[in-house]
Amino acid sequence: MRPNEIYENMQRDVIGQEETLRFVAVAIFKHLEGERYGNLMMIGNSGTGKTTVMRAMERLYRENEEFSKYRVVVILNANTFATEEGVVDTSRLFSRLEERARQILGEGATAEEIGEYMEHATVCLDEIDKVSGMVGGKPYVTGINIQQALLTLVEGERVVHPITIYKGTVPERHTVTLHTEKMLFLCAGAFEALYDQVFQRVTSPTSRVKLPTETVLRDGEVEIREFFSLRRHFKQEDLFDYGMQPQFLSRFDNCIILEDLTPLLLKRIFLEPDDSVFKTSRGFFKRYGIDLEITDGAAKRVADSASEARRIGARALKEVYGRIIKPFEFDPFSHDEVTPQAERHKLVIDEELVARSLRPAD
């Protein structure tokens, strides 16, 4: 599978974020081809799709038999590599990799088979921004140590890992040697303070950067205002100031900034994926014998309302839609909007219902 084919496959699950998907498709291709570096750092607000990208990759491996030995995908929070005492221990990662390999291979797998699946795994480290080497303007030793430990793994290390295989009730002790350079590492984080940090750099009195302008119609009047975009002004050096070690970042092919989701993309995310908020809700009402529908205008209003909560991205869809649908989930047949249709019932969510449900309480 070429990068463009991987990209098209993953678009089934990921709506928007085309640039990020292209980078991820190339990273996967390099991983499958055995090239050493293809690791990526993804930066984006909560709800922009970082975890969705990781899940799409997992499905890609699962549905294509030729990728069988790459099917081990684990997602871990980066800050869990340290104990409460600040001691860094990466053994938890290898335990998770073994556990996932056993789940995929099933009973009867040999230690060598388990080791091979572990060695070709994809390791997704979420909340990588939480292991910054700086907290509150002061050095954070635990964060620095976690970055150093991960650097060793990403760069390539030989890890001797014990595996126990049971023959009946008799345990057999084995060891496998894992070459971590054969793994693909994807790191992701919100880096919430990065926006303000870069904005201050760009707009400082000594900066020669000129922000682009945009024309906005507000209350019938035309306003011209400066427009700041993190994606446009970000430099990798900004992550050094944030507290990420240069040696650690140098082991990643690229740092990608995910786009904030527009109302149009949120509408598609709300309606189209198999596990979308609306399709999940429609499945719920089928248990009652109710066919759930939504008008285009109503879906647009849900997306518009969700887009106002930029910090949580697509997760806002559940909160907005929940305010509309929860009364019907509790007792659907007590509402006039649920109407009989032959042997079934029908509920249509229209703009008027959305507007009434989202109206602020007096």
mmCIF file of C-alpha atoms in Angstrom:
data_model
loop_
_atom_site.group_PDB
_atom_site.id
_atom_site.type_symbol
_atom_site.label_atom_id
_atom_site.label_comp_id
_atom_site.label_asym_id
_atom_site.label_seq_id
_atom_site.Cartn_x
_atom_site.Cartn_y
_atom_site.Cartn_z
ATOM 1 C CA MET A 1 0.000 0.000 0.000
ATOM 2 C CA ARG A 2 1.456 3.338 -1.094
ATOM 3 C CA PRO A 3 1.155 6.510 1.025
ATOM 4 C CA ASN A 4 -1.692 7.880 -1.112
ATOM 5 C CA GLU A 5 -3.636 4.615 -0.699
ATOM 6 C CA ILE A 6 -3.046 4.613 3.074
ATOM 7 C CA TYR A 7 -4.264 8.222 3.144
ATOM 8 C CA GLU A 8 -7.480 7.375 1.280
ATOM 9 C CA ASN A 9 -8.103 4.390 3.564
ATOM 10 C CA MET A 10 -7.744 6.452 6.737
ATOM 11 C CA GLN A 11 -10.084 9.139 5.410
ATOM 12 C CA ARG A 12 -12.918 6.710 6.161
ATOM 13 C CA ASP A 13 -12.418 7.500 9.848
ATOM 14 C CA VAL A 14 -10.801 10.935 9.895
ATOM 15 C CA ILE A 15 -12.720 13.940 8.576
ATOM 16 C CA GLY A 16 -10.566 16.966 7.845
ATOM 17 C CA GLN A 17 -6.895 17.177 8.899
ATOM 18 C CA GLU A 18 -5.766 16.325 5.364
ATOM 19 C CA GLU A 19 -2.215 17.601 5.908
ATOM 20 C CA THR A 20 -1.809 15.567 9.091
ATOM 21 C CA LEU A 21 -3.161 12.445 7.399
ATOM 22 C CA ARG A 22 -0.631 12.805 4.569
ATOM 23 C CA PHE A 23 2.235 12.945 7.058
ATOM 24 C CA VAL A 24 0.828 9.950 8.954
ATOM 25 C CA ALA A 25 0.386 7.963 5.721
ATOM 26 C CA VAL A 26 4.060 8.505 4.865
ATOM 27 C CA ALA A 27 5.072 7.538 8.421
ATOM 28 C CA ILE A 28 3.088 4.295 8.174
ATOM 29 C CA PHE A 29 4.606 3.531 4.759
ATOM 30 C CA LYS A 30 8.124 4.028 6.126
ATOM 31 C CA HIS A 31 7.245 1.802 9.091
ATOM 32 C CA LEU A 32 5.974 -0.973 6.807
ATOM 33 C CA GLU A 33 9.057 -0.660 4.609
ATOM 34 C CA GLY A 34 11.370 -0.971 7.614
ATOM 35 C CA GLU A 35 12.831 2.530 7.348
ATOM 36 C CA ARG A 36 14.165 3.717 10.651
ATOM 37 C CA TYR A 37 12.654 7.172 10.981
ATOM 38 C CA GLY A 38 9.081 8.179 10.344
ATOM 39 C CA ASN A 39 8.135 9.242 13.860
ATOM 40 C CA LEU A 40 5.784 12.197 14.231
ATOM 41 C CA MET A 41 4.792 14.791 16.816
ATOM 42 C CA MET A 42 1.166 15.984 16.568
ATOM 43 C CA ILE A 43 0.053 19.229 18.203
ATOM 44 C CA GLY A 44 -3.620 20.085 18.485
ATOM 45 C CA ASN A 45 -6.369 21.166 20.831
ATOM 46 C CA SER A 46 -8.459 18.517 22.546
ATOM 47 C CA GLY A 47 -11.035 17.076 20.168
ATOM 48 C CA THR A 48 -9.217 17.909 16.924
ATOM 49 C CA GLY A 49 -8.716 14.247 16.063
ATOM 50 C CA LYS A 50 -5.362 13.053 17.422
ATOM 51 C CA THR A 51 -6.820 9.884 18.955
ATOM 52 C CA THR A 52 -9.074 9.376 15.922
ATOM 53 C CA VAL A 53 -5.978 9.269 13.716
ATOM 54 C CA MET A 54 -4.464 6.611 15.974
ATOM 55 C CA ARG A 55 -7.651 4.517 15.890
ATOM 56 C CA ALA A 56 -7.814 4.788 12.092
ATOM 57 C CA MET A 57 -4.285 3.407 11.908
ATOM 58 C CA GLU A 58 -5.315 0.517 14.158
ATOM 59 C CA ARG A 59 -8.232 -0.322 11.839
ATOM 60 C CA LEU A 60 -5.978 -0.136 8.775
ATOM 61 C CA TYR A 61 -3.651 -2.777 10.215
ATOM 62 C CA ARG A 62 -6.532 -4.938 11.425
ATOM 63 C CA GLU A 63 -8.366 -5.073 8.091
ATOM 64 C CA ASN A 64 -5.348 -5.854 5.895
ATOM 65 C CA GLU A 65 -3.869 -9.301 6.368
ATOM 66 C CA GLU A 66 -0.476 -8.324 4.930
ATOM 67 C CA PHE A 67 -0.053 -5.922 7.878
ATOM 68 C CA SER A 68 -0.670 -8.599 10.496
ATOM 69 C CA LYS A 69 2.641 -8.268 12.348
ATOM 70 C CA TYR A 70 2.088 -4.490 12.652
ATOM 71 C CA ARG A 71 -1.261 -4.797 14.422
ATOM 72 C CA VAL A 72 0.018 -4.030 17.899
ATOM 73 C CA VAL A 73 -0.991 -0.419 18.559
ATOM 74 C CA VAL A 74 -0.900 0.920 22.104
ATOM 75 C CA ILE A 75 -1.895 4.355 23.360
ATOM 76 C CA LEU A 76 -0.309 5.541 26.599
ATOM 77 C CA ASN A 77 -0.190 8.834 28.452
ATOM 78 C CA ALA A 78 3.439 9.926 28.422
ATOM 79 C CA ASN A 79 3.386 11.128 32.021
ATOM 80 C CA THR A 80 2.541 7.639 33.300
ATOM 81 C CA PHE A 81 6.130 6.548 32.709
ATOM 82 C CA ALA A 82 7.038 8.106 36.058
ATOM 83 C CA THR A 83 5.960 6.881 39.483
ATOM 84 C CA GLU A 84 4.609 9.234 42.138
ATOM 85 C CA GLU A 85 8.167 9.440 43.477
ATOM 86 C CA GLY A 86 9.413 10.650 40.087
ATOM 87 C CA VAL A 87 11.188 7.412 39.124
ATOM 88 C CA VAL A 88 11.011 6.768 35.364
ATOM 89 C CA ASP A 89 10.180 3.181 34.360
ATOM 90 C CA THR A 90 9.514 2.185 30.748
ATOM 91 C CA SER A 91 8.705 -1.459 31.583
ATOM 92 C CA ARG A 92 4.984 -0.607 31.619
ATOM 93 C CA LEU A 93 5.191 0.057 27.882
ATOM 94 C CA PHE A 94 6.590 -3.400 27.151
ATOM 95 C CA SER A 95 4.000 -5.047 29.378
ATOM 96 C CA ARG A 96 1.267 -3.306 27.387
ATOM 97 C CA LEU A 97 2.871 -4.323 24.112
ATOM 98 C CA GLU A 98 3.035 -7.960 25.232
ATOM 99 C CA GLU A 99 -0.558 -7.891 26.449
ATOM 100 C CA ARG A 100 -1.795 -6.508 23.122
ATOM 101 C CA ALA A 101 0.287 -8.990 21.110
ATOM 102 C CA ARG A 102 -1.200 -11.888 23.073
ATOM 103 C CA GLN A 103 -4.729 -10.568 22.479
ATOM 104 C CA ILE A 104 -4.113 -10.451 18.729
ATOM 105 C CA LEU A 105 -2.267 -13.774 18.392
ATOM 106 C CA GLY A 106 -4.464 -15.746 20.785
ATOM 107 C CA GLU A 107 -3.550 -18.781 22.837
ATOM 108 C CA GLY A 108 -0.758 -20.953 21.539
ATOM 109 C CA ALA A 109 1.444 -18.100 20.356
ATOM 110 C CA THR A 110 5.146 -18.682 20.829
ATOM 111 C CA ALA A 111 7.473 -16.264 22.570
ATOM 112 C CA GLU A 112 9.115 -15.521 19.195
ATOM 113 C CA GLU A 113 5.765 -14.636 17.599
ATOM 114 C CA ILE A 114 4.834 -12.385 20.517
ATOM 115 C CA GLY A 115 8.228 -10.707 20.333
ATOM 116 C CA GLU A 116 7.934 -10.114 16.586
ATOM 117 C CA TYR A 117 4.550 -8.409 17.009
ATOM 118 C CA MET A 118 5.888 -6.293 19.880
ATOM 119 C CA GLU A 119 8.924 -5.250 17.865
ATOM 120 C CA HIS A 120 6.844 -3.965 14.941
ATOM 121 C CA ALA A 121 4.346 -2.093 17.093
ATOM 122 C CA THR A 122 3.105 1.466 16.833
ATOM 123 C CA VAL A 123 3.468 3.338 20.121
ATOM 124 C CA CYS A 124 1.160 6.334 20.509
ATOM 125 C CA LEU A 125 2.194 8.597 23.367
ATOM 126 C CA ASP A 126 -0.611 10.997 24.277
ATOM 127 C CA GLU A 127 -0.297 14.117 26.437
ATOM 128 C CA ILE A 128 3.368 14.433 25.533
ATOM 129 C CA ASP A 129 3.122 18.103 26.515
ATOM 130 C CA LYS A 130 2.683 16.986 30.143
ATOM 131 C CA VAL A 131 6.331 15.849 30.236
ATOM 132 C CA SER A 132 7.710 19.286 29.518
ATOM 133 C CA GLY A 133 11.052 20.016 31.114
ATOM 134 C CA MET A 134 9.686 23.344 32.371
ATOM 135 C CA VAL A 135 6.736 23.864 34.718
ATOM 136 C CA GLY A 136 5.844 27.328 35.929
ATOM 137 C CA GLY A 137 9.079 28.690 34.511
ATOM 138 C CA LYS A 138 11.193 26.267 36.554
ATOM 139 C CA PRO A 139 12.992 23.070 35.466
ATOM 140 C CA TYR A 140 10.870 19.941 35.904
ATOM 141 C CA VAL A 141 13.334 17.118 36.456
ATOM 142 C CA THR A 142 10.803 14.302 36.064
ATOM 143 C CA GLY A 143 9.715 15.657 32.668
ATOM 144 C CA ILE A 144 13.329 15.885 31.529
ATOM 145 C CA ASN A 145 13.981 12.308 32.684
ATOM 146 C CA ILE A 146 10.918 10.971 30.869
ATOM 147 C CA GLN A 147 12.017 12.685 27.671
ATOM 148 C CA GLN A 148 15.489 11.174 28.035
ATOM 149 C CA ALA A 149 14.053 7.680 28.566
ATOM 150 C CA LEU A 150 11.758 8.028 25.546
ATOM 151 C CA LEU A 151 14.613 9.435 23.476
ATOM 152 C CA THR A 152 16.562 6.235 24.071
ATOM 153 C CA LEU A 153 13.625 4.117 22.890
ATOM 154 C CA VAL A 154 12.845 6.245 19.846
ATOM 155 C CA GLU A 155 16.502 6.426 18.823
ATOM 156 C CA GLY A 156 16.809 2.645 19.046
ATOM 157 C CA GLU A 157 17.562 0.355 21.943
ATOM 158 C CA ARG A 158 17.881 -3.372 22.413
ATOM 159 C CA VAL A 159 15.526 -4.415 25.188
ATOM 160 C CA VAL A 160 15.607 -7.922 26.655
ATOM 161 C CA HIS A 161 12.027 -8.720 27.607
ATOM 162 C CA PRO A 162 10.893 -11.800 29.603
ATOM 163 C CA ILE A 163 7.894 -13.760 28.313
ATOM 164 C CA THR A 164 6.180 -16.664 30.081
ATOM 165 C CA ILE A 165 4.516 -19.319 27.924
ATOM 166 C CA TYR A 166 2.262 -21.901 29.575
ATOM 167 C CA LYS A 167 2.249 -25.508 28.394
ATOM 168 C CA GLY A 168 -0.896 -26.592 30.162
ATOM 169 C CA THR A 169 -0.246 -25.385 33.695
ATOM 170 C CA VAL A 170 3.528 -25.529 33.386
ATOM 171 C CA PRO A 171 5.198 -22.122 32.879
ATOM 172 C CA GLU A 172 8.147 -21.842 30.504
ATOM 173 C CA ARG A 173 10.414 -18.814 30.876
ATOM 174 C CA HIS A 174 11.649 -17.185 27.683
ATOM 175 C CA THR A 175 13.351 -13.938 26.759
ATOM 176 C CA VAL A 176 13.127 -12.006 23.517
ATOM 177 C CA THR A 177 15.358 -9.158 22.334
ATOM 178 C CA LEU A 178 13.379 -6.223 20.965
ATOM 179 C CA HIS A 179 14.916 -3.627 18.656
ATOM 180 C CA THR A 180 12.886 -0.493 19.387
ATOM 181 C CA GLU A 181 14.055 1.267 16.212
ATOM 182 C CA LYS A 182 11.636 -1.048 14.368
ATOM 183 C CA MET A 183 8.703 0.541 16.224
ATOM 184 C CA LEU A 184 6.796 3.592 15.026
ATOM 185 C CA PHE A 185 6.366 6.354 17.605
ATOM 186 C CA LEU A 186 3.588 8.935 17.356
ATOM 187 C CA CYS A 187 3.498 11.590 20.063
ATOM 188 C CA ALA A 188 0.566 13.940 20.551
ATOM 189 C CA GLY A 189 -0.381 16.737 22.889
ATOM 190 C CA ALA A 190 -2.535 19.839 23.212
ATOM 191 C CA PHE A 191 0.349 22.145 24.209
ATOM 192 C CA GLU A 192 -2.270 24.618 25.427
ATOM 193 C CA ALA A 193 0.189 27.339 26.497
ATOM 194 C CA LEU A 194 1.978 27.200 23.139
ATOM 195 C CA TYR A 195 -0.608 29.429 21.440
ATOM 196 C CA ASP A 196 -0.055 32.294 23.878
ATOM 197 C CA GLN A 197 3.708 31.747 23.851
ATOM 198 C CA VAL A 198 3.973 32.024 20.062
ATOM 199 C CA PHE A 199 1.508 34.928 19.946
ATOM 200 C CA GLN A 200 3.647 36.885 22.401
ATOM 201 C CA ARG A 201 6.774 36.187 20.353
ATOM 202 C CA VAL A 202 5.152 37.239 17.108
ATOM 203 C CA THR A 203 3.543 40.420 18.493
ATOM 204 C CA SER A 204 6.461 41.555 20.686
ATOM 205 C CA PRO A 205 7.841 45.081 20.033
ATOM 206 C CA THR A 206 11.073 43.596 18.678
ATOM 207 C CA SER A 207 9.312 41.266 16.252
ATOM 208 C CA ARG A 208 9.261 42.247 12.599
ATOM 209 C CA VAL A 209 6.403 39.886 11.813
ATOM 210 C CA LYS A 210 3.367 41.531 10.199
ATOM 211 C CA LEU A 211 0.149 39.694 10.897
ATOM 212 C CA PRO A 212 -2.244 39.210 7.975
ATOM 213 C CA THR A 213 -5.638 40.894 8.163
ATOM 214 C CA GLU A 214 -9.163 39.653 7.628
ATOM 215 C CA THR A 215 -12.377 41.525 6.941
ATOM 216 C CA VAL A 216 -15.271 40.794 9.294
ATOM 217 C CA LEU A 217 -18.882 42.012 9.128
ATOM 218 C CA ARG A 218 -20.068 42.758 12.670
ATOM 219 C CA ASP A 219 -23.434 44.383 13.498
ATOM 220 C CA GLY A 220 -23.726 45.686 9.974
ATOM 221 C CA GLU A 221 -20.290 47.294 10.018
ATOM 222 C CA VAL A 222 -17.126 46.143 8.278
ATOM 223 C CA GLU A 223 -14.132 45.581 10.553
ATOM 224 C CA ILE A 224 -10.556 44.863 9.505
ATOM 225 C CA ARG A 225 -8.607 42.954 12.122
ATOM 226 C CA GLU A 226 -5.306 41.166 12.351
ATOM 227 C CA PHE A 227 -5.408 37.396 12.158
ATOM 228 C CA PHE A 228 -3.052 35.092 14.107
ATOM 229 C CA SER A 229 -2.653 31.414 13.305
ATOM 230 C CA LEU A 230 -0.410 29.076 15.274
ATOM 231 C CA ARG A 231 0.104 26.887 12.207
ATOM 232 C CA ARG A 232 1.389 29.875 10.220
ATOM 233 C CA HIS A 233 3.837 31.228 12.808
ATOM 234 C CA PHE A 234 5.004 28.109 14.666
ATOM 235 C CA LYS A 235 8.706 27.252 14.650
ATOM 236 C CA GLN A 236 10.206 24.105 16.129
ATOM 237 C CA GLU A 237 12.314 26.317 18.409
ATOM 238 C CA ASP A 238 9.076 27.301 20.159
ATOM 239 C CA LEU A 239 8.917 23.784 21.582
ATOM 240 C CA PHE A 240 12.391 24.211 23.059
ATOM 241 C CA ASP A 241 11.125 27.263 24.962
ATOM 242 C CA TYR A 242 8.072 25.226 25.963
ATOM 243 C CA GLY A 243 10.326 22.699 27.659
ATOM 244 C CA MET A 244 10.852 19.933 25.104
ATOM 245 C CA GLN A 245 14.480 18.798 24.810
ATOM 246 C CA PRO A 246 16.144 19.464 21.403
ATOM 247 C CA GLN A 247 17.639 15.949 21.377
ATOM 248 C CA PHE A 248 14.189 14.435 21.902
ATOM 249 C CA LEU A 249 12.523 16.487 19.168
ATOM 250 C CA SER A 250 15.309 15.732 16.709
ATOM 251 C CA ARG A 251 14.194 12.094 16.601
ATOM 252 C CA PHE A 252 10.886 13.042 14.965
ATOM 253 C CA ASP A 253 10.514 13.565 11.230
ATOM 254 C CA ASN A 254 8.018 16.383 11.632
ATOM 255 C CA CYS A 255 5.973 18.350 14.140
ATOM 256 C CA ILE A 256 2.455 18.787 12.756
ATOM 257 C CA ILE A 257 -0.151 21.242 14.001
ATOM 258 C CA LEU A 258 -3.708 20.008 13.578
ATOM 259 C CA GLU A 259 -6.318 22.448 12.316
ATOM 260 C CA ASP A 260 -9.129 23.733 14.499
ATOM 261 C CA LEU A 261 -12.373 22.213 13.265
ATOM 262 C CA THR A 262 -14.705 24.444 11.266
ATOM 263 C CA PRO A 263 -18.519 24.210 11.593
ATOM 264 C CA LEU A 264 -18.636 22.437 8.214
ATOM 265 C CA LEU A 265 -16.166 19.763 9.380
ATOM 266 C CA LEU A 266 -17.967 19.413 12.701
ATOM 267 C CA LYS A 267 -21.222 18.819 10.846
ATOM 268 C CA ARG A 268 -19.611 16.011 8.849
ATOM 269 C CA ILE A 269 -18.050 14.515 12.002
ATOM 270 C CA PHE A 270 -21.482 14.673 13.655
ATOM 271 C CA LEU A 271 -23.212 12.814 10.816
ATOM 272 C CA GLU A 272 -20.862 10.690 8.704
ATOM 273 C CA PRO A 273 -18.539 8.285 10.596
ATOM 274 C CA ASP A 274 -19.933 4.879 11.572
ATOM 275 C CA ASP A 275 -19.427 5.750 15.248
ATOM 276 C CA SER A 276 -20.587 9.358 14.923
ATOM 277 C CA VAL A 277 -22.699 10.952 17.642
ATOM 278 C CA PHE A 278 -25.795 10.972 15.451
ATOM 279 C CA LYS A 279 -25.489 7.419 14.076
ATOM 280 C CA THR A 280 -24.925 6.103 17.603
ATOM 281 C CA SER A 281 -28.045 7.945 18.738
ATOM 282 C CA ARG A 282 -30.037 6.557 15.816
ATOM 283 C CA GLY A 283 -29.025 3.045 16.858
ATOM 284 C CA PHE A 284 -30.257 3.743 20.392
ATOM 285 C CA PHE A 285 -33.740 4.775 19.248
ATOM 286 C CA LYS A 286 -34.095 1.740 17.004
ATOM 287 C CA ARG A 287 -34.428 -0.294 20.199
ATOM 288 C CA TYR A 288 -37.649 1.590 20.834
ATOM 289 C CA GLY A 289 -38.851 1.096 17.267
ATOM 290 C CA ILE A 290 -38.221 4.783 16.518
ATOM 291 C CA ASP A 291 -36.618 5.992 13.284
ATOM 292 C CA LEU A 292 -34.495 9.041 14.094
ATOM 293 C CA GLU A 293 -33.890 11.720 11.468
ATOM 294 C CA ILE A 294 -32.351 15.191 11.475
ATOM 295 C CA THR A 295 -32.785 18.006 8.980
ATOM 296 C CA ASP A 296 -29.804 19.602 7.311
ATOM 297 C CA GLY A 297 -30.524 22.926 8.988
ATOM 298 C CA ALA A 298 -30.720 21.299 12.416
ATOM 299 C CA ALA A 299 -27.404 19.498 11.930
ATOM 300 C CA LYS A 300 -25.829 22.792 10.875
ATOM 301 C CA ARG A 301 -27.079 24.514 14.046
ATOM 302 C CA VAL A 302 -25.656 21.717 16.215
ATOM 303 C CA ALA A 303 -22.275 22.081 14.489
ATOM 304 C CA ASP A 304 -22.355 25.890 14.737
ATOM 305 C CA SER A 305 -23.021 25.686 18.470
ATOM 306 C CA ALA A 306 -20.275 23.092 18.978
ATOM 307 C CA SER A 307 -17.755 25.226 17.075
ATOM 308 C CA GLU A 308 -18.012 27.912 19.769
ATOM 309 C CA ALA A 309 -16.191 25.569 22.182
ATOM 310 C CA ARG A 310 -12.862 25.586 20.341
ATOM 311 C CA ARG A 311 -10.864 24.141 23.228
ATOM 312 C CA ILE A 312 -12.699 20.792 23.109
ATOM 313 C CA GLY A 313 -13.261 20.474 19.360
ATOM 314 C CA ALA A 314 -15.437 17.566 18.229
ATOM 315 C CA ARG A 315 -16.107 16.560 21.839
ATOM 316 C CA ALA A 316 -18.438 19.572 22.048
ATOM 317 C CA LEU A 317 -20.835 17.775 19.687
ATOM 318 C CA LYS A 318 -21.811 15.326 22.440
ATOM 319 C CA GLU A 319 -22.496 18.127 24.903
ATOM 320 C CA VAL A 320 -24.588 20.169 22.464
ATOM 321 C CA TYR A 321 -26.505 17.197 21.071
ATOM 322 C CA GLY A 322 -27.054 15.810 24.566
ATOM 323 C CA ARG A 323 -29.018 18.910 25.541
ATOM 324 C CA ILE A 324 -31.338 18.227 22.610
ATOM 325 C CA ILE A 325 -31.775 14.478 22.773
ATOM 326 C CA LYS A 326 -31.621 13.534 26.473
ATOM 327 C CA PRO A 327 -35.336 14.245 27.192
ATOM 328 C CA PHE A 328 -36.270 11.909 24.335
ATOM 329 C CA GLU A 329 -33.891 9.200 25.543
ATOM 330 C CA PHE A 330 -35.463 9.311 28.993
ATOM 331 C CA ASP A 331 -39.086 8.932 27.846
ATOM 332 C CA PRO A 332 -39.515 9.189 24.067
ATOM 333 C CA PHE A 333 -43.223 8.454 23.838
ATOM 334 C CA SER A 334 -44.170 11.337 26.120
ATOM 335 C CA HIS A 335 -43.147 13.863 23.430
ATOM 336 C CA ASP A 336 -45.390 15.036 20.593
ATOM 337 C CA GLU A 337 -42.408 15.033 18.213
ATOM 338 C CA VAL A 338 -42.408 11.216 18.287
ATOM 339 C CA THR A 339 -45.151 10.298 15.816
ATOM 340 C CA PRO A 340 -46.550 6.888 14.776
ATOM 341 C CA GLN A 341 -45.593 5.642 11.293
ATOM 342 C CA ALA A 342 -47.249 2.336 10.341
ATOM 343 C CA GLU A 343 -45.726 -0.228 12.755
ATOM 344 C CA ARG A 344 -42.941 2.096 13.905
ATOM 345 C CA HIS A 345 -42.490 5.629 15.190
ATOM 346 C CA LYS A 346 -40.552 8.580 13.857
ATOM 347 C CA LEU A 347 -38.623 11.433 15.470
ATOM 348 C CA VAL A 348 -37.389 14.291 13.313
ATOM 349 C CA ILE A 349 -34.973 16.785 14.850
ATOM 350 C CA ASP A 350 -35.525 20.100 13.084
ATOM 351 C CA GLU A 351 -34.148 23.602 13.493
ATOM 352 C CA GLU A 352 -36.997 24.718 15.734
ATOM 353 C CA LEU A 353 -36.396 21.836 18.144
ATOM 354 C CA VAL A 354 -32.642 22.557 18.229
ATOM 355 C CA ALA A 355 -33.194 26.272 18.820
ATOM 356 C CA ARG A 356 -35.662 25.572 21.643
ATOM 357 C CA SER A 357 -33.372 23.034 23.295
ATOM 358 C CA LEU A 358 -30.286 25.266 23.146
ATOM 359 C CA ARG A 359 -32.061 28.429 24.275
ATOM 360 C CA PRO A 360 -30.454 29.751 27.500
ATOM 361 C CA ALA A 361 -32.521 29.207 30.604
ATOM 362 C CA ASP A 362 -34.238 32.289 32.034
#
